[in-house]
Amino acid sequence: MKSTKRIWQALFAVFICSFSVLLYLGSEIYQEAPPIPERIQSESGKVIFTKEDIEQGQLVWRSMGGHQNGSIWGHGSLLAPDWNADWLHREALASLELLAKAVYNESYNDLTVPQQKYLQAQLQQDIRTNRYNPATGEITVSDNRAQVILSLSRYYQGLFSANPQFTALREQYALKEGVLKDEQRAYRLSAFFFWSTWATVTERPGKDISYTSNWPYEPLVANEPDGDLLGWSMFSIILMIAGIGALVWYHASLKHEPLPTPSKTDPLLSLDIKPSQRAVFKYFLTAIGLFLLQITLGGITAHYAVEGQEFYGYPLAEILPYAVTRTWHTQLAVFWIATAWLGTGLFIAPALSNHEPKFQKLGVNVLWVALLVVVLGSMFGEWYAAQQIWDLDTSYWFGHQGYEFVDLGRIWQILLLAGLLIWLALITRAILPALSHQHEHRPVVMVLFLSSIAIGLFYGVGLMMGKHTHLAIAEYWRWWVVHLWVEGFFETFAAAVVSLLFVRLGLIRAKSANTTVLFTTVIFLTGGIIGTLHHLYFGGTPTSVIAWGASFSALEVVPLALIGFEAFESYKLGQASPWMTRYKWAIMFFVACSFWNLVGAGVFGFLINPPISLYYIQGLNITALHAHTAFMGVYGMLGIGLILFCVRPMVAEHYWNDKLLKYAFWTLNLGLAMMAFMSLLPVGVIQFNAVMEQGYWYARSPEIIHSAAVESLVWWRLPGDVVFAGGGGFIILFMLNALRSFLPQKAAAELTLNRE
């Protein structure tokens, strides 16, 4: 009891201290964010852009898909360039050409290496000097630079319009024809591109690094990693090794109690299934349906890497451009996994309390309808926003907010938050009886309830990003949602649910579950909360973010060092008693979750955690490698496992098809591994070599993305995609078969799926 109390105290201390640090650093980001000037003008007084142009340009970028059309400061999609790296390189080359003509009366490419180095030094002096005047709010650039800026502005206006001169390039970038139909919008988009690029190369006052810590890597303008990146990277690795050592020592010192003797029959067979719990089945069926749609959209999105505007010759981009399919693909990943976990909560809460509140089933059904409205409404809004018909304000409210994983329009975002609060109310009224009595597994139930509160409330931080919120601040709040809400509190919730399921099955002792869940939560949140900052190294943030983010994100890897023990224990539990064969594939999905936690979140995650490595590979396919193997491998497999555990007591034996689950398990895992190792990883390695060879811009250029080697590797992804899609098909077939348990006997007989 004392041990549990101390862990609770540690948990609250970690929570308070970590969020205090995170909020303090948020205030630093706000104070030290790159300034948005009132105007940008040349030395001769010509106004190039105004503050309104920049802010409206950011809204234009968001309305057309934002992160789904290339990237800004390294965050976004992978086919089109990172617009800052692209602008910076083009500006450097154009400026050097002007200097070469002025100084040597020759083309820059015809100069000797010493002459080129001399001109590069001249350019670096001009382009890196901070000419922002806080008193007037103006940025003054040289007349030569103003000439280059206006030239590049015209270039991007042509690229994002229907100018036939750029047709081939738009196809390579997977941009639809006529992305923007309004000339003023295209002009203002170029203003936003320039300002966000200005921040990447302009040195902070009193320092010799830019607002984005010299990211992206561009040797022509001396954008190179500084000593702090290497120093904090080394420190993070040392800290990670020390943390793993301490955790292994602690684990070895524990007295492991023997597992309880399992009962001779399945304890869940006696579970009194409440009407609201049966109503939850539609959540699980919906989740798998959304999963299948996400797989389909993922295949289309991946294909755009070889045919930027067509799908096997069909001009699909005219209807569903890359920006839309990728938006839906990433958003549905959150939607289907969240739906699975929300359904799990609605099923588990009455099971823990053995209490069915009045109108609980009605609440479950209403919430399901609301969920469908938000999903379908937000998807339509995002598609319509891509047509560029709405004005910018309407697009913001009902269309596309442009930030990856929180793309849905503000109205849909508010409605989703309202739905989560309704879910929290339903969970609370069902679980309160279980919290009002003292029992041996009450601490785990409390963790489950607290994580449910966090899930219900923390999505709301996404509303901190307004229409004109500074990009650096918007990224700060966005990662609160993506990292803390999706990766943090949902994971804590899942750990509590799995432990309670094993306790209910009599496979582990409640005392052991209490200690394990609380301790795991402490360890995870110690690194996870402040570790959010590792997404913000180069997002217009001060160097303190790099120091804190590198140190604590390294600690996120520490719990994964013992993940093999977790997988082994899960596998052993699956063989604890003959009746456990009923849950074999649910437990196997938990084992898969442990495996991908180690590989996807651990190995591939740490590849991008140290600042020095992320400096070179942010926004390359190696980050996509981590995203796919961690998100689907961990949260997806866990979600499927939870679904199977919840539906098992509700599905009649003759409608439970283990053969389909076997096929689904192996094809999903094999397909994910093929996708990762046959395509994403080797493409990422090619891109990394390209960065080191010429600069970041080169790794994201058509010369690399559409090179013969990379396009061949994209085609090599197809077998993995097909195998993985087959797994999704087996899961939906299983769920349709299980649905027969919920239909009247006559209707069930009409379904022709059979167990054989």
mmCIF file of C-alpha atoms in Angstrom, residues 400-736:
data_model
loop_
_atom_site.group_PDB
_atom_site.id
_atom_site.type_symbol
_atom_site.label_atom_id
_atom_site.label_comp_id
_atom_site.label_asym_id
_atom_site.label_seq_id
_atom_site.Cartn_x
_atom_site.Cartn_y
_atom_site.Cartn_z
ATOM 1 C CA HIS A 400 -9.335 22.713 -44.030
ATOM 2 C CA GLN A 401 -7.177 24.138 -41.230
ATOM 3 C CA GLY A 402 -4.007 22.950 -42.957
ATOM 4 C CA TYR A 403 -2.211 21.469 -39.949
ATOM 5 C CA GLU A 404 -1.410 17.755 -40.206
ATOM 6 C CA PHE A 405 -3.556 15.500 -37.987
ATOM 7 C CA VAL A 406 -5.751 18.459 -36.995
ATOM 8 C CA ASP A 407 -6.772 19.335 -40.558
ATOM 9 C CA LEU A 408 -10.527 19.384 -39.978
ATOM 10 C CA GLY A 409 -12.296 22.764 -40.083
ATOM 11 C CA ARG A 410 -12.750 24.638 -36.815
ATOM 12 C CA ILE A 411 -16.496 23.850 -36.540
ATOM 13 C CA TRP A 412 -15.814 20.111 -36.889
ATOM 14 C CA GLN A 413 -12.970 20.428 -34.383
ATOM 15 C CA ILE A 414 -15.345 22.025 -31.849
ATOM 16 C CA LEU A 415 -17.975 19.347 -32.497
ATOM 17 C CA LEU A 416 -15.386 16.603 -32.033
ATOM 18 C CA LEU A 417 -14.390 18.116 -28.693
ATOM 19 C CA ALA A 418 -18.070 18.216 -27.710
ATOM 20 C CA GLY A 419 -18.354 14.536 -28.650
ATOM 21 C CA LEU A 420 -15.334 13.680 -26.497
ATOM 22 C CA LEU A 421 -16.903 15.508 -23.560
ATOM 23 C CA ILE A 422 -20.120 13.510 -24.053
ATOM 24 C CA TRP A 423 -17.999 10.347 -24.119
ATOM 25 C CA LEU A 424 -16.309 11.431 -20.888
ATOM 26 C CA ALA A 425 -19.720 12.002 -19.278
ATOM 27 C CA LEU A 426 -20.880 8.526 -20.347
ATOM 28 C CA ILE A 427 -17.697 6.957 -19.001
ATOM 29 C CA THR A 428 -17.920 8.881 -15.727
ATOM 30 C CA ARG A 429 -21.519 7.963 -14.915
ATOM 31 C CA ALA A 430 -20.810 4.287 -15.644
ATOM 32 C CA ILE A 431 -17.497 4.005 -13.818
ATOM 33 C CA LEU A 432 -18.241 6.058 -10.667
ATOM 34 C CA PRO A 433 -19.702 3.094 -8.745
ATOM 35 C CA ALA A 434 -16.427 1.227 -9.297
ATOM 36 C CA LEU A 435 -14.515 4.191 -7.861
ATOM 37 C CA SER A 436 -16.797 4.703 -4.869
ATOM 38 C CA HIS A 437 -15.868 1.358 -3.299
ATOM 39 C CA GLN A 438 -12.525 0.163 -2.020
ATOM 40 C CA HIS A 439 -11.313 -2.895 -3.906
ATOM 41 C CA GLU A 440 -7.937 -4.331 -4.820
ATOM 42 C CA HIS A 441 -7.759 -3.006 -8.381
ATOM 43 C CA ARG A 442 -9.117 0.480 -7.614
ATOM 44 C CA PRO A 443 -5.768 2.240 -8.446
ATOM 45 C CA VAL A 444 -5.844 0.898 -12.018
ATOM 46 C CA VAL A 445 -9.476 1.952 -12.382
ATOM 47 C CA MET A 446 -8.419 5.415 -11.184
ATOM 48 C CA VAL A 447 -5.661 5.578 -13.807
ATOM 49 C CA LEU A 448 -8.233 4.561 -16.420
ATOM 50 C CA PHE A 449 -10.599 7.290 -15.258
ATOM 51 C CA LEU A 450 -7.910 9.987 -15.092
ATOM 52 C CA SER A 451 -6.663 9.104 -18.578
ATOM 53 C CA SER A 452 -10.278 9.278 -19.795
ATOM 54 C CA ILE A 453 -10.504 12.803 -18.387
ATOM 55 C CA ALA A 454 -7.266 13.706 -20.165
ATOM 56 C CA ILE A 455 -8.566 12.243 -23.446
ATOM 57 C CA GLY A 456 -11.791 14.216 -23.119
ATOM 58 C CA LEU A 457 -10.160 17.528 -22.236
ATOM 59 C CA PHE A 458 -6.734 17.626 -23.871
ATOM 60 C CA TYR A 459 -8.074 17.570 -27.416
ATOM 61 C CA GLY A 460 -9.300 21.036 -26.559
ATOM 62 C CA VAL A 461 -5.779 22.473 -26.650
ATOM 63 C CA GLY A 462 -6.061 22.302 -30.424
ATOM 64 C CA LEU A 463 -8.439 25.253 -30.126
ATOM 65 C CA MET A 464 -5.517 27.355 -28.892
ATOM 66 C CA MET A 465 -4.502 27.645 -32.553
ATOM 67 C CA GLY A 466 -6.519 30.498 -34.002
ATOM 68 C CA LYS A 467 -6.985 31.856 -37.491
ATOM 69 C CA HIS A 468 -3.897 34.062 -37.359
ATOM 70 C CA THR A 469 -1.822 32.282 -34.697
ATOM 71 C CA HIS A 470 1.911 32.604 -35.333
ATOM 72 C CA LEU A 471 3.233 29.472 -37.057
ATOM 73 C CA ALA A 472 5.713 28.687 -34.251
ATOM 74 C CA ILE A 473 2.939 28.864 -31.635
ATOM 75 C CA ALA A 474 0.537 26.871 -33.816
ATOM 76 C CA GLU A 475 3.123 24.083 -34.099
ATOM 77 C CA TYR A 476 3.567 24.123 -30.315
ATOM 78 C CA TRP A 477 -0.152 23.542 -29.689
ATOM 79 C CA ARG A 478 -0.514 21.119 -32.599
ATOM 80 C CA TRP A 479 2.018 18.782 -31.063
ATOM 81 C CA TRP A 480 0.192 18.925 -27.761
ATOM 82 C CA VAL A 481 -2.663 17.236 -29.611
ATOM 83 C CA VAL A 482 -0.611 14.823 -31.728
ATOM 84 C CA HIS A 483 1.986 13.831 -29.142
ATOM 85 C CA LEU A 484 0.207 14.183 -25.793
ATOM 86 C CA TRP A 485 -3.388 13.373 -26.751
ATOM 87 C CA VAL A 486 -2.815 10.624 -29.317
ATOM 88 C CA GLU A 487 0.525 9.195 -28.196
ATOM 89 C CA GLY A 488 0.343 10.013 -24.483
ATOM 90 C CA PHE A 489 -3.007 9.754 -22.757
ATOM 91 C CA PHE A 490 -4.525 7.210 -25.118
ATOM 92 C CA GLU A 491 -1.528 4.960 -24.416
ATOM 93 C CA THR A 492 -1.982 5.358 -20.646
ATOM 94 C CA PHE A 493 -5.687 4.582 -21.093
ATOM 95 C CA ALA A 494 -4.857 1.454 -23.106
ATOM 96 C CA ALA A 495 -2.319 0.205 -20.545
ATOM 97 C CA ALA A 496 -4.953 0.466 -17.820
ATOM 98 C CA VAL A 497 -7.597 -1.297 -19.936
ATOM 99 C CA VAL A 498 -5.291 -4.207 -20.833
ATOM 100 C CA SER A 499 -4.261 -4.670 -17.197
ATOM 101 C CA LEU A 500 -7.887 -4.636 -16.035
ATOM 102 C CA LEU A 501 -8.798 -7.213 -18.684
ATOM 103 C CA PHE A 502 -6.024 -9.534 -17.504
ATOM 104 C CA VAL A 503 -7.066 -9.015 -13.873
ATOM 105 C CA ARG A 504 -10.681 -9.795 -14.752
ATOM 106 C CA LEU A 505 -9.544 -12.959 -16.521
ATOM 107 C CA GLY A 506 -7.614 -13.943 -13.402
ATOM 108 C CA LEU A 507 -4.277 -14.016 -15.225
ATOM 109 C CA ILE A 508 -2.466 -11.416 -13.123
ATOM 110 C CA ARG A 509 -2.902 -10.253 -9.561
ATOM 111 C CA ALA A 510 -4.611 -6.915 -8.955
ATOM 112 C CA LYS A 511 -1.742 -5.779 -6.723
ATOM 113 C CA SER A 512 0.790 -6.441 -9.496
ATOM 114 C CA ALA A 513 -1.422 -4.671 -12.027
ATOM 115 C CA ASN A 514 -1.708 -1.617 -9.772
ATOM 116 C CA THR A 515 2.032 -1.265 -9.305
ATOM 117 C CA THR A 516 2.884 -2.002 -12.948
ATOM 118 C CA VAL A 517 0.376 0.430 -14.467
ATOM 119 C CA LEU A 518 1.249 3.261 -12.078
ATOM 120 C CA PHE A 519 4.996 2.763 -12.467
ATOM 121 C CA THR A 520 4.755 2.493 -16.267
ATOM 122 C CA THR A 521 2.688 5.683 -16.373
ATOM 123 C CA VAL A 522 5.272 7.536 -14.279
ATOM 124 C CA ILE A 523 8.143 6.368 -16.502
ATOM 125 C CA PHE A 524 6.307 7.117 -19.727
ATOM 126 C CA LEU A 525 5.119 10.594 -18.737
ATOM 127 C CA THR A 526 8.541 11.516 -17.331
ATOM 128 C CA GLY A 527 9.934 11.506 -20.844
ATOM 129 C CA GLY A 528 6.722 11.863 -22.812
ATOM 130 C CA ILE A 529 5.382 15.224 -21.653
ATOM 131 C CA ILE A 530 8.526 17.325 -22.062
ATOM 132 C CA GLY A 531 9.606 14.995 -24.870
ATOM 133 C CA THR A 532 6.861 16.650 -26.946
ATOM 134 C CA LEU A 533 9.465 19.320 -27.668
ATOM 135 C CA HIS A 534 11.523 17.060 -29.927
ATOM 136 C CA HIS A 535 8.983 17.836 -32.660
ATOM 137 C CA LEU A 536 9.808 21.540 -32.335
ATOM 138 C CA TYR A 537 13.610 21.665 -32.653
ATOM 139 C CA PHE A 538 13.504 23.666 -35.894
ATOM 140 C CA GLY A 539 10.067 25.275 -35.660
ATOM 141 C CA GLY A 540 11.133 28.850 -34.961
ATOM 142 C CA THR A 541 11.876 27.985 -31.336
ATOM 143 C CA PRO A 542 14.759 29.041 -29.035
ATOM 144 C CA THR A 543 17.673 26.675 -28.361
ATOM 145 C CA SER A 544 16.289 25.894 -24.881
ATOM 146 C CA VAL A 545 13.656 23.794 -26.655
ATOM 147 C CA ILE A 546 16.435 21.694 -28.206
ATOM 148 C CA ALA A 547 18.073 21.175 -24.812
ATOM 149 C CA TRP A 548 14.906 20.081 -23.006
ATOM 150 C CA GLY A 549 13.461 18.176 -25.965
ATOM 151 C CA ALA A 550 16.622 16.188 -26.666
ATOM 152 C CA SER A 551 17.096 15.213 -23.022
ATOM 153 C CA PHE A 552 13.557 14.106 -22.253
ATOM 154 C CA SER A 553 12.676 12.579 -25.617
ATOM 155 C CA ALA A 554 15.641 10.253 -25.055
ATOM 156 C CA LEU A 555 13.894 9.064 -21.887
ATOM 157 C CA GLU A 556 10.853 8.088 -23.966
ATOM 158 C CA VAL A 557 12.938 5.227 -25.341
ATOM 159 C CA VAL A 558 13.845 3.924 -21.873
ATOM 160 C CA PRO A 559 10.595 2.005 -21.127
ATOM 161 C CA LEU A 560 10.857 0.320 -24.528
ATOM 162 C CA ALA A 561 14.065 -1.424 -23.425
ATOM 163 C CA LEU A 562 11.958 -3.919 -21.477
ATOM 164 C CA ILE A 563 9.294 -4.295 -24.132
ATOM 165 C CA GLY A 564 10.516 -7.799 -24.924
ATOM 166 C CA PHE A 565 9.573 -8.882 -21.405
ATOM 167 C CA GLU A 566 6.104 -7.427 -21.951
ATOM 168 C CA ALA A 567 5.696 -9.317 -25.209
ATOM 169 C CA PHE A 568 6.875 -12.557 -23.608
ATOM 170 C CA GLU A 569 4.540 -12.121 -20.637
ATOM 171 C CA SER A 570 1.594 -11.418 -22.950
ATOM 172 C CA TYR A 571 2.394 -14.532 -24.944
ATOM 173 C CA LYS A 572 2.639 -16.652 -21.779
ATOM 174 C CA LEU A 573 -0.714 -15.340 -20.561
ATOM 175 C CA GLY A 574 -2.235 -16.483 -23.820
ATOM 176 C CA GLN A 575 -1.239 -20.066 -22.929
ATOM 177 C CA ALA A 576 -2.134 -19.919 -19.244
ATOM 178 C CA SER A 577 -5.261 -22.052 -19.538
ATOM 179 C CA PRO A 578 -7.024 -24.016 -22.298
ATOM 180 C CA TRP A 579 -9.922 -21.533 -22.430
ATOM 181 C CA MET A 580 -7.431 -18.753 -23.201
ATOM 182 C CA THR A 581 -7.409 -20.001 -26.790
ATOM 183 C CA ARG A 582 -10.611 -17.963 -27.073
ATOM 184 C CA TYR A 583 -8.426 -14.850 -26.759
ATOM 185 C CA LYS A 584 -5.377 -16.089 -28.650
ATOM 186 C CA TRP A 585 -5.499 -13.576 -31.470
ATOM 187 C CA ALA A 586 -6.441 -10.649 -29.249
ATOM 188 C CA ILE A 587 -3.314 -11.368 -27.209
ATOM 189 C CA MET A 588 -1.265 -11.894 -30.348
ATOM 190 C CA PHE A 589 -2.204 -8.379 -31.454
ATOM 191 C CA PHE A 590 -0.920 -7.167 -28.071
ATOM 192 C CA VAL A 591 2.316 -9.046 -28.754
ATOM 193 C CA ALA A 592 2.531 -7.361 -32.169
ATOM 194 C CA CYS A 593 1.981 -4.022 -30.447
ATOM 195 C CA SER A 594 4.965 -4.749 -28.177
ATOM 196 C CA PHE A 595 7.136 -5.733 -31.150
ATOM 197 C CA TRP A 596 6.347 -2.595 -33.127
ATOM 198 C CA ASN A 597 6.723 -0.507 -29.990
ATOM 199 C CA LEU A 598 10.310 -1.697 -29.819
ATOM 200 C CA VAL A 599 11.024 -1.416 -33.560
ATOM 201 C CA GLY A 600 8.817 1.451 -34.728
ATOM 202 C CA ALA A 601 8.724 3.688 -31.673
ATOM 203 C CA GLY A 602 12.043 2.594 -30.194
ATOM 204 C CA VAL A 603 14.594 1.921 -32.941
ATOM 205 C CA PHE A 604 13.081 4.031 -35.726
ATOM 206 C CA GLY A 605 11.910 6.642 -33.247
ATOM 207 C CA PHE A 606 15.360 7.156 -31.812
ATOM 208 C CA LEU A 607 16.741 7.550 -35.324
ATOM 209 C CA ILE A 608 14.957 10.897 -35.457
ATOM 210 C CA ASN A 609 15.064 11.897 -31.775
ATOM 211 C CA PRO A 610 18.604 13.330 -31.402
ATOM 212 C CA PRO A 611 18.708 16.898 -32.788
ATOM 213 C CA ILE A 612 21.745 16.225 -34.987
ATOM 214 C CA SER A 613 20.042 13.339 -36.812
ATOM 215 C CA LEU A 614 16.676 15.078 -37.148
ATOM 216 C CA TYR A 615 18.496 18.091 -38.595
ATOM 217 C CA TYR A 616 19.329 16.035 -41.678
ATOM 218 C CA ILE A 617 16.325 13.692 -41.944
ATOM 219 C CA GLN A 618 13.301 15.701 -40.813
ATOM 220 C CA GLY A 619 10.612 15.422 -43.461
ATOM 221 C CA LEU A 620 12.297 12.549 -45.289
ATOM 222 C CA ASN A 621 10.966 9.018 -45.665
ATOM 223 C CA ILE A 622 12.742 7.962 -42.479
ATOM 224 C CA THR A 623 10.254 10.056 -40.514
ATOM 225 C CA ALA A 624 7.461 8.380 -42.512
ATOM 226 C CA LEU A 625 9.042 5.038 -41.583
ATOM 227 C CA HIS A 626 8.752 5.894 -37.901
ATOM 228 C CA ALA A 627 5.205 7.241 -38.336
ATOM 229 C CA HIS A 628 3.878 4.138 -40.100
ATOM 230 C CA THR A 629 5.517 1.531 -37.885
ATOM 231 C CA ALA A 630 4.752 3.362 -34.632
ATOM 232 C CA PHE A 631 1.244 4.601 -35.394
ATOM 233 C CA MET A 632 -0.145 1.502 -37.088
ATOM 234 C CA GLY A 633 2.262 -0.956 -35.500
ATOM 235 C CA VAL A 634 1.621 0.220 -31.955
ATOM 236 C CA TYR A 635 -1.717 2.024 -31.762
ATOM 237 C CA GLY A 636 -3.371 0.205 -34.643
ATOM 238 C CA MET A 637 -2.450 -3.293 -33.428
ATOM 239 C CA LEU A 638 -3.427 -2.316 -29.899
ATOM 240 C CA GLY A 639 -6.753 -0.975 -31.125
ATOM 241 C CA ILE A 640 -7.547 -4.215 -32.951
ATOM 242 C CA GLY A 641 -6.559 -6.252 -29.894
ATOM 243 C CA LEU A 642 -8.880 -4.185 -27.683
ATOM 244 C CA ILE A 643 -11.733 -4.590 -30.166
ATOM 245 C CA LEU A 644 -11.311 -8.368 -30.143
ATOM 246 C CA PHE A 645 -11.265 -8.543 -26.352
ATOM 247 C CA CYS A 646 -14.412 -6.447 -26.074
ATOM 248 C CA VAL A 647 -16.456 -8.239 -28.729
ATOM 249 C CA ARG A 648 -15.442 -11.755 -27.601
ATOM 250 C CA PRO A 649 -18.057 -12.048 -24.820
ATOM 251 C CA MET A 650 -20.754 -10.708 -27.158
ATOM 252 C CA VAL A 651 -20.171 -12.992 -30.155
ATOM 253 C CA ALA A 652 -21.552 -16.509 -30.311
ATOM 254 C CA GLU A 653 -18.963 -19.261 -30.671
ATOM 255 C CA HIS A 654 -20.114 -20.297 -34.150
ATOM 256 C CA TYR A 655 -19.737 -16.719 -35.413
ATOM 257 C CA TRP A 656 -16.199 -16.310 -34.086
ATOM 258 C CA ASN A 657 -13.807 -17.117 -36.933
ATOM 259 C CA ASP A 658 -10.243 -17.663 -35.659
ATOM 260 C CA LYS A 659 -9.052 -18.548 -39.136
ATOM 261 C CA LEU A 660 -9.881 -15.060 -40.421
ATOM 262 C CA LEU A 661 -8.106 -13.529 -37.415
ATOM 263 C CA LYS A 662 -5.042 -15.664 -38.082
ATOM 264 C CA TYR A 663 -4.896 -14.484 -41.673
ATOM 265 C CA ALA A 664 -5.493 -10.880 -40.607
ATOM 266 C CA PHE A 665 -2.752 -10.946 -37.978
ATOM 267 C CA TRP A 666 -0.035 -12.299 -40.217
ATOM 268 C CA THR A 667 -0.924 -10.289 -43.322
ATOM 269 C CA LEU A 668 -1.171 -6.991 -41.416
ATOM 270 C CA ASN A 669 2.178 -7.498 -39.720
ATOM 271 C CA LEU A 670 3.930 -8.927 -42.763
ATOM 272 C CA GLY A 671 2.527 -6.190 -45.003
ATOM 273 C CA LEU A 672 3.646 -3.467 -42.592
ATOM 274 C CA ALA A 673 7.145 -4.964 -42.398
ATOM 275 C CA MET A 674 7.374 -5.208 -46.207
ATOM 276 C CA MET A 675 6.230 -1.612 -46.580
ATOM 277 C CA ALA A 676 8.815 -0.450 -44.043
ATOM 278 C CA PHE A 677 11.874 -2.425 -45.113
ATOM 279 C CA MET A 678 11.295 -2.741 -48.866
ATOM 280 C CA SER A 679 10.365 0.890 -49.530
ATOM 281 C CA LEU A 680 10.282 3.516 -46.774
ATOM 282 C CA LEU A 681 13.657 2.719 -45.197
ATOM 283 C CA PRO A 682 15.723 2.432 -48.416
ATOM 284 C CA VAL A 683 14.101 5.583 -49.872
ATOM 285 C CA GLY A 684 14.938 7.384 -46.635
ATOM 286 C CA VAL A 685 18.567 6.268 -46.892
ATOM 287 C CA ILE A 686 18.787 7.536 -50.487
ATOM 288 C CA GLN A 687 17.357 10.873 -49.392
ATOM 289 C CA PHE A 688 19.768 11.140 -46.480
ATOM 290 C CA ASN A 689 22.698 10.622 -48.832
ATOM 291 C CA ALA A 690 21.248 13.330 -51.076
ATOM 292 C CA VAL A 691 21.096 15.766 -48.136
ATOM 293 C CA MET A 692 24.740 15.145 -47.305
ATOM 294 C CA GLU A 693 25.720 15.465 -50.953
ATOM 295 C CA GLN A 694 24.126 18.800 -51.879
ATOM 296 C CA GLY A 695 21.725 20.000 -49.173
ATOM 297 C CA TYR A 696 18.252 19.361 -47.859
ATOM 298 C CA TRP A 697 16.515 20.821 -50.912
ATOM 299 C CA TYR A 698 18.079 18.136 -53.093
ATOM 300 C CA ALA A 699 16.615 15.238 -51.092
ATOM 301 C CA ARG A 700 13.121 16.631 -51.664
ATOM 302 C CA SER A 701 13.652 17.605 -55.309
ATOM 303 C CA PRO A 702 12.238 15.790 -58.373
ATOM 304 C CA GLU A 703 15.809 14.711 -59.214
ATOM 305 C CA ILE A 704 15.655 12.408 -56.179
ATOM 306 C CA ILE A 705 11.929 11.793 -55.633
ATOM 307 C CA HIS A 706 11.450 10.832 -59.286
ATOM 308 C CA SER A 707 14.799 9.190 -59.827
ATOM 309 C CA ALA A 708 14.761 5.677 -61.249
ATOM 310 C CA ALA A 709 15.943 4.181 -57.930
ATOM 311 C CA VAL A 710 13.312 5.890 -55.784
ATOM 312 C CA GLU A 711 10.439 5.243 -58.194
ATOM 313 C CA SER A 712 11.461 1.573 -58.341
ATOM 314 C CA LEU A 713 11.379 1.441 -54.532
ATOM 315 C CA VAL A 714 7.953 3.068 -54.537
ATOM 316 C CA TRP A 715 6.756 0.262 -56.809
ATOM 317 C CA TRP A 716 8.389 -2.204 -54.422
ATOM 318 C CA ARG A 717 6.026 -0.871 -51.778
ATOM 319 C CA LEU A 718 3.088 -2.260 -53.747
ATOM 320 C CA PRO A 719 3.474 -5.917 -52.591
ATOM 321 C CA GLY A 720 3.521 -4.816 -48.954
ATOM 322 C CA ASP A 721 0.519 -2.560 -49.503
ATOM 323 C CA VAL A 722 -1.420 -5.410 -51.133
ATOM 324 C CA VAL A 723 -0.597 -7.844 -48.323
ATOM 325 C CA PHE A 724 -1.497 -5.232 -45.706
ATOM 326 C CA ALA A 725 -4.757 -4.402 -47.478
ATOM 327 C CA GLY A 726 -5.560 -8.112 -47.453
ATOM 328 C CA GLY A 727 -5.215 -8.022 -43.678
ATOM 329 C CA GLY A 728 -7.717 -5.195 -43.518
ATOM 330 C CA GLY A 729 -10.057 -7.243 -45.680
ATOM 331 C CA PHE A 730 -9.805 -10.254 -43.365
ATOM 332 C CA ILE A 731 -10.602 -8.064 -40.356
ATOM 333 C CA ILE A 732 -13.705 -6.578 -41.955
ATOM 334 C CA LEU A 733 -14.842 -10.074 -43.012
ATOM 335 C CA PHE A 734 -14.385 -11.232 -39.424
ATOM 336 C CA MET A 735 -16.441 -8.303 -38.106
ATOM 337 C CA LEU A 736 -19.232 -8.886 -40.625
#
